[in-house]
Short mmCIF file of C-alpha atoms and ligand atoms in Angstrom, two decimals:
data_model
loop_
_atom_site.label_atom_id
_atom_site.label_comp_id
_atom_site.label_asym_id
_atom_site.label_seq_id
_atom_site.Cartn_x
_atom_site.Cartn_y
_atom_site.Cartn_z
CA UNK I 1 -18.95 5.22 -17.77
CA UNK I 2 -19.03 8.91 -18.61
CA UNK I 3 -16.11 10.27 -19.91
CA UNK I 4 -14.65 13.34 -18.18
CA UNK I 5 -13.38 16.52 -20.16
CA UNK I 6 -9.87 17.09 -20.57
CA UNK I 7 -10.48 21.02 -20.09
CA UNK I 8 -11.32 20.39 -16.31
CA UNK I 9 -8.26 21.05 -14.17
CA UNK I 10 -9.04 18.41 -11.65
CA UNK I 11 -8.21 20.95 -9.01
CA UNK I 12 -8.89 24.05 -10.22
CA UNK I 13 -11.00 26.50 -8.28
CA UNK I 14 -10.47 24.39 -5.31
CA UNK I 15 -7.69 26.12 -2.98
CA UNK I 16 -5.83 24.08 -0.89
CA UNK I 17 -7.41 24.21 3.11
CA UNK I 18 -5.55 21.58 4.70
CA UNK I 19 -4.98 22.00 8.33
CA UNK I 20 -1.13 23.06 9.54
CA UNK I 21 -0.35 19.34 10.23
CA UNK I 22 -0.56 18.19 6.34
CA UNK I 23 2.22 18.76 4.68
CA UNK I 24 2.04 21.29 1.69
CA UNK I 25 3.92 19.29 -0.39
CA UNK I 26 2.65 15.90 0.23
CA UNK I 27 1.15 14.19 -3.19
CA UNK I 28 -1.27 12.11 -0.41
CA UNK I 29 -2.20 12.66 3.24
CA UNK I 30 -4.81 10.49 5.32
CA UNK I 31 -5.48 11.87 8.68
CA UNK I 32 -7.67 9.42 11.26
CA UNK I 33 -8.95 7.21 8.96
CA UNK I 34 -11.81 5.01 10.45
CA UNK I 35 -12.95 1.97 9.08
CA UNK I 36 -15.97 0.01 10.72
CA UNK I 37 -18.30 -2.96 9.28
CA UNK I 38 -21.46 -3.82 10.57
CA UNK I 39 -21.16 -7.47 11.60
CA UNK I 40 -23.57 -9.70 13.43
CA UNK I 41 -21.06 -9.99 16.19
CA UNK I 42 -20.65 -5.98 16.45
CA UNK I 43 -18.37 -4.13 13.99
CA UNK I 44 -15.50 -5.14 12.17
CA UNK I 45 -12.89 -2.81 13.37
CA UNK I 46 -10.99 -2.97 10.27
CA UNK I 47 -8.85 0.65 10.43
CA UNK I 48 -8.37 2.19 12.98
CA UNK I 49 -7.02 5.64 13.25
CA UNK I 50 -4.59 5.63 10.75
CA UNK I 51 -2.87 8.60 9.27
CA UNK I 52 0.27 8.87 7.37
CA UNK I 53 2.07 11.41 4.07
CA UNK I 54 3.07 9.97 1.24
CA UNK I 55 5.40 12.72 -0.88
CA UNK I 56 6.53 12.42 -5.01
CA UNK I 57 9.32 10.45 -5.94
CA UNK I 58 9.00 8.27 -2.98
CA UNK I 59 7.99 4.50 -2.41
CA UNK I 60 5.59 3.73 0.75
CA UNK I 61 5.44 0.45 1.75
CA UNK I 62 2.52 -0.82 3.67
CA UNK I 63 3.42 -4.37 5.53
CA UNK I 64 1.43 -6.39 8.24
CA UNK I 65 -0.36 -9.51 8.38
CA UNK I 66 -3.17 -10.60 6.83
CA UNK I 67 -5.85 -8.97 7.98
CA UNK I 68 -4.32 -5.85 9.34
CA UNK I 69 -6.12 -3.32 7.24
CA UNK I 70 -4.04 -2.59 4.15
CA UNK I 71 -6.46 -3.45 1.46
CA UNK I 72 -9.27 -1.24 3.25
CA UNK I 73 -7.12 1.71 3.80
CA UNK I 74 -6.74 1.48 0.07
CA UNK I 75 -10.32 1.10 -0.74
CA UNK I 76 -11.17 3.50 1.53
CA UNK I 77 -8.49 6.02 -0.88
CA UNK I 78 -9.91 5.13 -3.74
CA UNK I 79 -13.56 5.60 -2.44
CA UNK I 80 -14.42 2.12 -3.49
CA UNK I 81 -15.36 1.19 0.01
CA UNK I 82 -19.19 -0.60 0.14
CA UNK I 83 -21.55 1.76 1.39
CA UNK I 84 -22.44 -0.16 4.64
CA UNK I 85 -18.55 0.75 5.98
CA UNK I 86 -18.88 3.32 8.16
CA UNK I 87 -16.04 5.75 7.44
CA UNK I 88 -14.12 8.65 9.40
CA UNK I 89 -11.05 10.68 8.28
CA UNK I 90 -9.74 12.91 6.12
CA UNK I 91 -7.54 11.85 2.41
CA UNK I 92 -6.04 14.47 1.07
CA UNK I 93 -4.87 15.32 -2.54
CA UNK I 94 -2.31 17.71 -2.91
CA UNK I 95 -3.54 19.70 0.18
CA UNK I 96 -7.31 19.58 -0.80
CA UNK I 97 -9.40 16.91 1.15
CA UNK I 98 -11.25 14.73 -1.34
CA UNK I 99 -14.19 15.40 0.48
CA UNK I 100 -14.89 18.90 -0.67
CA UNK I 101 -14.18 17.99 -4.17
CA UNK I 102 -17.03 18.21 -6.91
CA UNK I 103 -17.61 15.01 -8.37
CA UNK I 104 -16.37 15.79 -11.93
CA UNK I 105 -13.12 16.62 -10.09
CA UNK I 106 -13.40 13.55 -7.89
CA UNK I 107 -13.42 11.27 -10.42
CA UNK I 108 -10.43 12.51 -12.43
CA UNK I 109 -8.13 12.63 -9.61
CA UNK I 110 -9.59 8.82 -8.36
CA UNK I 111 -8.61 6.63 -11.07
CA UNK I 112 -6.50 8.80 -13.26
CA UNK I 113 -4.51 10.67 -10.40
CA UNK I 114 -4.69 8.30 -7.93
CA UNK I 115 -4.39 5.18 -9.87
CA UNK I 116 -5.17 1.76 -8.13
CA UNK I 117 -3.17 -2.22 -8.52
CA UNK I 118 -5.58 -4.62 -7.13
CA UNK I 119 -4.79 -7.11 -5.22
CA UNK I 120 -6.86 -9.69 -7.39
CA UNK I 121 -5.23 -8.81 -10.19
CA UNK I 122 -4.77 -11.49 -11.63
CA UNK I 123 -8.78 -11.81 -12.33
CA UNK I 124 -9.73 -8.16 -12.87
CA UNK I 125 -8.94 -8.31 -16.23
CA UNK I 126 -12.38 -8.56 -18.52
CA UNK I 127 -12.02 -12.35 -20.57
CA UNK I 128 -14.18 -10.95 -23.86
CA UNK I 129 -12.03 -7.72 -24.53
CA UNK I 130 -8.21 -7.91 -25.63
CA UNK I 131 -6.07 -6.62 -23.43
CA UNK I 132 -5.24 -3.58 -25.86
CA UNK I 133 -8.67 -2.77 -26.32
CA UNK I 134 -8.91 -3.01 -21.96
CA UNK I 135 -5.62 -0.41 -21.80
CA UNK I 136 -7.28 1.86 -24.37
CA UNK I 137 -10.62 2.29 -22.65
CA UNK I 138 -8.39 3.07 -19.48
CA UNK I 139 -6.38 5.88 -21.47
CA UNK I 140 -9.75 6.98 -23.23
CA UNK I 141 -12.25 7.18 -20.15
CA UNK I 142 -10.16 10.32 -18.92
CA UNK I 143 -9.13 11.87 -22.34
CA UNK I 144 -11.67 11.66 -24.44
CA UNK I 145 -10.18 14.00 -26.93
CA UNK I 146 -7.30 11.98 -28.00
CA UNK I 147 -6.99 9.94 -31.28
CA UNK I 148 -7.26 7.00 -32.40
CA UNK I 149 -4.13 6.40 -33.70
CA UNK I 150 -2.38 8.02 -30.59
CA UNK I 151 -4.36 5.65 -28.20
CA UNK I 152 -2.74 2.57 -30.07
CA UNK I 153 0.56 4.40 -29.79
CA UNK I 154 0.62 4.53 -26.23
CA UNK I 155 -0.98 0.85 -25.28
CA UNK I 156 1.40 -0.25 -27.00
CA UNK I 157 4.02 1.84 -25.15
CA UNK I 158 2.68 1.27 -22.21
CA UNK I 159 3.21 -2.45 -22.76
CA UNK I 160 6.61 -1.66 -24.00
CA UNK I 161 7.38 -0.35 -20.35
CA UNK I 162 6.13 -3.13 -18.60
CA UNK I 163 8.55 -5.26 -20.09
CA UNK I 164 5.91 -7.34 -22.53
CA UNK I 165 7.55 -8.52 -25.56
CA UNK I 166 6.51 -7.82 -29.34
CA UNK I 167 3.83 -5.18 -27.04
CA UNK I 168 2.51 -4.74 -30.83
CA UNK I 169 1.13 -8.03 -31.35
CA UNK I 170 0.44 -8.65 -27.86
CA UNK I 171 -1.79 -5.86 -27.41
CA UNK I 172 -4.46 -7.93 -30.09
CA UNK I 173 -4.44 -11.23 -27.16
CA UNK I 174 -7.19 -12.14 -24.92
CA UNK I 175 -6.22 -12.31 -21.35
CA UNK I 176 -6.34 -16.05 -21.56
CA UNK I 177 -3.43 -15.84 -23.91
CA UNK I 178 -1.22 -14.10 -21.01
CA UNK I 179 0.34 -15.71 -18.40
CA UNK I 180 0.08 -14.73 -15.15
CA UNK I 181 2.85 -12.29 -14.92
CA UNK I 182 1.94 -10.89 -17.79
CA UNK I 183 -1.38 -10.06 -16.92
CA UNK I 184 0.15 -8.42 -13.99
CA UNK I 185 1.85 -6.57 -15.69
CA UNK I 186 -0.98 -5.14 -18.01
CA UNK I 187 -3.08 -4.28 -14.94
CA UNK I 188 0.29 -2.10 -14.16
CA UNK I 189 0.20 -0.68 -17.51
CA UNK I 190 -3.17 0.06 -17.21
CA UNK I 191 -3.12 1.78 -14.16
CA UNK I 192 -0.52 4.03 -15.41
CA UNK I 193 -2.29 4.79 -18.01
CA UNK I 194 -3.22 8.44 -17.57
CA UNK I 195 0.15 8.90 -15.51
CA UNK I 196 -1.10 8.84 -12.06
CA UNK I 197 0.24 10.97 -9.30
CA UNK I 198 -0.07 8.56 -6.57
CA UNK I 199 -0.15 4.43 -7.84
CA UNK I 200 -1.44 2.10 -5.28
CA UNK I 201 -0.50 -1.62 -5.61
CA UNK I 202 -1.70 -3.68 -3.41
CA UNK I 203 0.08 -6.97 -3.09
CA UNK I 204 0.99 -6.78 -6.89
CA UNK I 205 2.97 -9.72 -7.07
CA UNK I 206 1.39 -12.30 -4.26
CA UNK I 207 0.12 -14.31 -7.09
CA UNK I 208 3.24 -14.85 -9.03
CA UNK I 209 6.56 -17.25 -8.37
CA UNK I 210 9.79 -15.88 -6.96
CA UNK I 211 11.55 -15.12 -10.33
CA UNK I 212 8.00 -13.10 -11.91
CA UNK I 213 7.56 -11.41 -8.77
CA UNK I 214 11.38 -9.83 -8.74
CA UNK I 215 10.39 -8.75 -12.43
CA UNK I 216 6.87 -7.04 -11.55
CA UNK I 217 8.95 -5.34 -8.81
CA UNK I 218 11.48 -4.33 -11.33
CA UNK I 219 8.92 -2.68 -13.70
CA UNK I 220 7.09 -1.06 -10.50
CA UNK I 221 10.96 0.79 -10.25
CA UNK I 222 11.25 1.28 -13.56
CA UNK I 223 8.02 3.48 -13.84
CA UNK I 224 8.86 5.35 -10.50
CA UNK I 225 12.24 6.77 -11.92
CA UNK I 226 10.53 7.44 -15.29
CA UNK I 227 7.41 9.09 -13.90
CA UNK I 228 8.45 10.42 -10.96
CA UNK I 229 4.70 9.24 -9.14
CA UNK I 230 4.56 8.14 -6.14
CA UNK I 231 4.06 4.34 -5.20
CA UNK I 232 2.55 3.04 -2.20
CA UNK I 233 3.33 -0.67 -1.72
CA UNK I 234 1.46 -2.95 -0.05
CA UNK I 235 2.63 -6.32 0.79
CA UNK I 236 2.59 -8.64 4.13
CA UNK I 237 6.50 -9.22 2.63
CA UNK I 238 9.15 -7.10 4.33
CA UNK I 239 11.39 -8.38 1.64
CA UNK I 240 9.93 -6.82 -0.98
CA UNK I 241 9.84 -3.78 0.89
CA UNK I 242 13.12 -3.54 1.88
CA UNK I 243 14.30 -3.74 -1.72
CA UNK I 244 11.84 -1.71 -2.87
CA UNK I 245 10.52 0.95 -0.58
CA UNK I 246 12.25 4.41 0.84
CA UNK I 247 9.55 4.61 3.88
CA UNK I 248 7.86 2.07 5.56
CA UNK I 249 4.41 1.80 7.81
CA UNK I 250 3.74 -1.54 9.91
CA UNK I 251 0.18 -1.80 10.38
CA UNK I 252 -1.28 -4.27 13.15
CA UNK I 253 -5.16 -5.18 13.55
CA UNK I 254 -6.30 -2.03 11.85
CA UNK I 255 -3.43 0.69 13.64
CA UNK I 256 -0.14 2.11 12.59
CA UNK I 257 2.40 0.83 15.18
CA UNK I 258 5.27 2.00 13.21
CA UNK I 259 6.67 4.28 10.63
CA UNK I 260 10.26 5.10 9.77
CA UNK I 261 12.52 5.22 6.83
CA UNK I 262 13.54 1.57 5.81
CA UNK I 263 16.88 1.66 7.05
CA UNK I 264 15.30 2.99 10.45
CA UNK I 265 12.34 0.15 10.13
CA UNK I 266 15.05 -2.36 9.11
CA UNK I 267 17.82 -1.67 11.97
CA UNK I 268 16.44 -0.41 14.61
CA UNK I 269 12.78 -1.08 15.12
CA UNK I 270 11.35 0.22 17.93
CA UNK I 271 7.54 -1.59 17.92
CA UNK I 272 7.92 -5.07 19.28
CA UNK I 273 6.03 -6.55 16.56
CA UNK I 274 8.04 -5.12 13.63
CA UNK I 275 11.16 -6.78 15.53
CA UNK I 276 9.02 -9.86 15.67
CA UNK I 277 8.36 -9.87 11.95
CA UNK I 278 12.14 -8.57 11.05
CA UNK I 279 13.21 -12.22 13.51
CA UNK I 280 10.90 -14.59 11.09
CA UNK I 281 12.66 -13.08 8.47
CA UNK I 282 15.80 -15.22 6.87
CA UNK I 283 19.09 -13.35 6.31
CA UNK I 284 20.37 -14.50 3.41
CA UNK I 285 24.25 -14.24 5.35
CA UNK I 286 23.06 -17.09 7.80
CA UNK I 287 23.05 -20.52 7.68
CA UNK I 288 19.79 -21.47 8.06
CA UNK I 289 20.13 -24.80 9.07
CA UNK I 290 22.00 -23.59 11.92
CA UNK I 291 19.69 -21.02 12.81
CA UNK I 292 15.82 -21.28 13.73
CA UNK I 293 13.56 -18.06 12.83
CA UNK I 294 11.69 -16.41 15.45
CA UNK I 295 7.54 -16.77 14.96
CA UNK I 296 5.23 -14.57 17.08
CA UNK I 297 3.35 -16.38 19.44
CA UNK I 298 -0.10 -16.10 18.92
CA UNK I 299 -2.74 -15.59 16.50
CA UNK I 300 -3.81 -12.06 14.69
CA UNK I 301 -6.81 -10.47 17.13
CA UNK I 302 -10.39 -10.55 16.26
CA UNK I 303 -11.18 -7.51 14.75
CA UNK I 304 -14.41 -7.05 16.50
CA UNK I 305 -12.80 -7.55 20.19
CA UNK I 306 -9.88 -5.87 19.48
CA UNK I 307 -7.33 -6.34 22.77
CA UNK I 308 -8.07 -3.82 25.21
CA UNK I 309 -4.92 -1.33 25.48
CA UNK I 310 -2.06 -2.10 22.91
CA UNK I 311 -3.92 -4.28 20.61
CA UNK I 312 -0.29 -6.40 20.20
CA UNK I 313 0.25 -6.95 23.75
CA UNK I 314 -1.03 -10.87 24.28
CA UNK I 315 1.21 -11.74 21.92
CA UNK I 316 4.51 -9.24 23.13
CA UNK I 317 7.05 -10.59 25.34
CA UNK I 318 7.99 -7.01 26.44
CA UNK I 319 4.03 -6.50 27.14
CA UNK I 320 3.80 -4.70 31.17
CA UNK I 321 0.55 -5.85 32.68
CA UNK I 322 -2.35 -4.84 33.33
CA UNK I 323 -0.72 -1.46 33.13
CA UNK I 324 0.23 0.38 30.49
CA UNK I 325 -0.32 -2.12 28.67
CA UNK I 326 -3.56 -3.65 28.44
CA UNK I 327 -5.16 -0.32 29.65
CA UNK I 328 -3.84 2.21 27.60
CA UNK I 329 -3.44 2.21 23.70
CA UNK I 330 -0.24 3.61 23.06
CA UNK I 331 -0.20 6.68 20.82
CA UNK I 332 2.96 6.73 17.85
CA UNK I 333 5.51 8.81 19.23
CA UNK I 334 9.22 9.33 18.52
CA UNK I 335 12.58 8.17 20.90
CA UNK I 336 15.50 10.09 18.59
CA UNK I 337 14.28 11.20 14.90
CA UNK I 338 11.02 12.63 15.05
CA UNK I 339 10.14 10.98 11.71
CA UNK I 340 10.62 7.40 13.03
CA UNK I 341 7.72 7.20 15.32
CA UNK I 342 5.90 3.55 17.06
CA UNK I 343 3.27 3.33 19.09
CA UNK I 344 4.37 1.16 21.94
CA UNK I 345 4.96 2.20 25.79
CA UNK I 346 8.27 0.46 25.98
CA UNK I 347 10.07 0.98 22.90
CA UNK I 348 13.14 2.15 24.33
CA UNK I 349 13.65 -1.56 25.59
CA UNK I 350 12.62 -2.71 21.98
CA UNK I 351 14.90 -1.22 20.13
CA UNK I 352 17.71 -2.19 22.33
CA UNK I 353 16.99 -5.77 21.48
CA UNK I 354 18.26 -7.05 17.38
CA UNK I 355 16.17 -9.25 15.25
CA UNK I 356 18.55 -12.01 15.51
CA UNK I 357 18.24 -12.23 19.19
CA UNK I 358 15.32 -13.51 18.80
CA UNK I 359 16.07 -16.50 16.76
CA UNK I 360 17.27 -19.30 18.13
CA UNK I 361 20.29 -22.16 17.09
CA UNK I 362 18.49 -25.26 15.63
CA UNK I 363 19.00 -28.42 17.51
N1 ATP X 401 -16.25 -5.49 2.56
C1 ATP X 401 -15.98 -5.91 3.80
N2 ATP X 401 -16.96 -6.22 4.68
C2 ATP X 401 -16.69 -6.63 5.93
N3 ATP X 401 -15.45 -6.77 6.43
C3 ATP X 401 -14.44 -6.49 5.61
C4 ATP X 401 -14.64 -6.04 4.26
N4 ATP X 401 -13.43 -5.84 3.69
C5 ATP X 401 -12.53 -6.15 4.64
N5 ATP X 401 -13.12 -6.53 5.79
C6 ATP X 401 -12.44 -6.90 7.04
O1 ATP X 401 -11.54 -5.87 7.37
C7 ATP X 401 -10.34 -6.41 7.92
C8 ATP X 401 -9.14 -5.86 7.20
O2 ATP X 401 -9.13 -6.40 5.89
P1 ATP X 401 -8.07 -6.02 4.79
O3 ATP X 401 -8.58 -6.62 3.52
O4 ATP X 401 -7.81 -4.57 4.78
O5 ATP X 401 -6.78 -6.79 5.28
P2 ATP X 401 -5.35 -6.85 4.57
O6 ATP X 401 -4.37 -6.25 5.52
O7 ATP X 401 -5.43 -6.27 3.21
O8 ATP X 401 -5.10 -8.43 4.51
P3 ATP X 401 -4.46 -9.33 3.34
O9 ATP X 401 -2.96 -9.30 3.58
O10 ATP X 401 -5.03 -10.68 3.59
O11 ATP X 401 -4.85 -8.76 2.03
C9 ATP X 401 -10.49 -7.93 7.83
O12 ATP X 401 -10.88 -8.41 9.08
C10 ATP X 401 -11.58 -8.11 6.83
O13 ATP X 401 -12.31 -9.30 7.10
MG1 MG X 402 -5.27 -7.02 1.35
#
């Protein structure tokens, strides 16, 4: 891979020409993102319509189940989408839409501004190269100017930061030689490498036990207050988000249903299936073998024949039918603070109803 020039200011000579409705001081905006796959049965359907701000200092979470579009609104970020996806929308960087970027430009901010966690982390690192010698070539592929020595100084520091011991002599191991939270945690070193504006991880700590994942999600804090970047967190966990993130966005069969500050996400949902998923959550106050947790009827849609109307409403027990809700897809809109918005047609009943209604005393 070609190694870009320090010298180019990845944004220089490009003004910012973002419409009103981006936020000037937004890191990261996606407007109407589109995803579609060609499929045999029709296309994949895989984001639809998303858009959503992500500013510094500040940790989005992502949550929905599996298959709701996370890991391809990432992709699709990141540019590393295949080239059979049909794709629509807008990402901005700092007010200037990717798309009007020069490539040189483009790849700087992709991969060293925008910096990327995958979510099969746990395999991406290369077997035949040591995992110092992996974290240099990240560091070296954007600054091609810097020293030898200095490289080694900062793998090693970066390993320092994500909490690997004796970072010195670890730096000389194979990936083999690292257990699975520790090779985590190098593919988080490595993708702060060049000190990204905007780190993406998606699902970073799926993989790992309870005790591992708590200390990936402590390093992931660690580098936010010492960086300042901003993280967006994906996970289908709302536990890790609610430790974790200051905003949240549910995501259901390829759509934002809801965004909101956690606290707002957390206590007063307003989209019937983030109350769902809040009710199949355990609190850890309540006895759980008193209490049984709430599961949403149903399966996840079919991508390809998405529901007609509110994709969520044959599984919603606050669902009005046919109409709205099977006829009209409900656009995000806001009851009280115009920052907490879901896209449902009844959410003033759903946020009159708590999480642990839903659940039910075990027999
Ligand atoms: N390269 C691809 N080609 C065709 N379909 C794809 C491709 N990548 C993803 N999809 C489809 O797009 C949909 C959304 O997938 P995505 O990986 O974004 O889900 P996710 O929310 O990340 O789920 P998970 O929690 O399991 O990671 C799925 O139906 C998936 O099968
Ligand atoms: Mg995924």
């Amino acid at each position: 891979m070609p190694s870009d020039d320090l010298s180019v200011d990845e944004l220089e000579g490009v003004e910012p020409e973002a419409p009103p409705d981006v936020p000037r001081d937004a890191v990261l905006s996606v407007r109407n993102l589109h995803v579609d796959f060609p499929s045999d049965d029709g296309p994949v359907h895989a984001v639809d319509n998303v858009s959503f701000d992500v500013f510094e200092n500040e940790i989005v979470g992502i949550v929905g189940e599996s298959g709701s579009g996370k890991s391809v609104t990432s992709m699709a970020i990141m540019g590393l989408l295949p080239k059979r996806a049909q794709i629509s929308g807008e990402v901005y960087f700092r007010g200037r839409a990717l798309r009007d970027l020069p490539d040189k430009q483009l790849r700087r901010i992709r991969g060293a501004k925008i910096a990327m966690v995958f979510q099969d982390a746990l395999t991406a690192l290369d077997p035949v190269y040591t995992v110092g010698a992996q974290i240099a070539e990240a560091i070296t592929v954007h600054d091609r100017h810097i020293g030898k020595a200095d490289v080694q100084d900062r793998v090693v520091e970066l390993l320092r930061l994500v909490g690997i011991p004796n970072p010195g002599h670890r730096a000389k191991e194979y990936p083999h030689e690292f257990s699975g939270g520790m090779r985590q945690r190098a593919m988080i070193a490595m993708s702060i490498a060049n000190e990204p504006d905007v780190l993406i991880a998606d699902e970073p700590t799926t993989a790992l036990d309870v005790t591992i994942q708590a200390q990936v999600l402590e390093v992931m804090e660690r580098i936010q207050e010492r960086t300042n970047s901003a993280i967006i967190l994906i996970t289908h966990d709302l536990g890790v988000v609610a430790g974790l993130a200051d905003r949240v966005m549910v995501m259901y069969a390829g759509r934002a249903v809801e965004t909101g500050t956690v606290d707002e996400i957390f206590y007063s949902p307003q989209h019937p299936y983030t109350l769902g998923l809040l009710a199949s959550l355990p609190r850890l106050d309540e006895d759980s073998r008193r209490v049984r947790l709430h599961r949403i009827k149903g399966q996840p849609p079919s991508l390809v024949h998405v529901p007609s109307g509110c994709a969520f409403h044959p599984r919603c027990q606050f669902a009005r039918l046919p109409a709205p809700c099977s006829t009209e897809v409900p656009a995000l809109r806001a009851i009280d603070d115009l920052d907490h918005v879901a896209a449902c047609h009844f959410s003033e009943d759903v946020v009159k109803v708590r999480p642990d209604d839903l659940k039910t005393e075990a027999s």
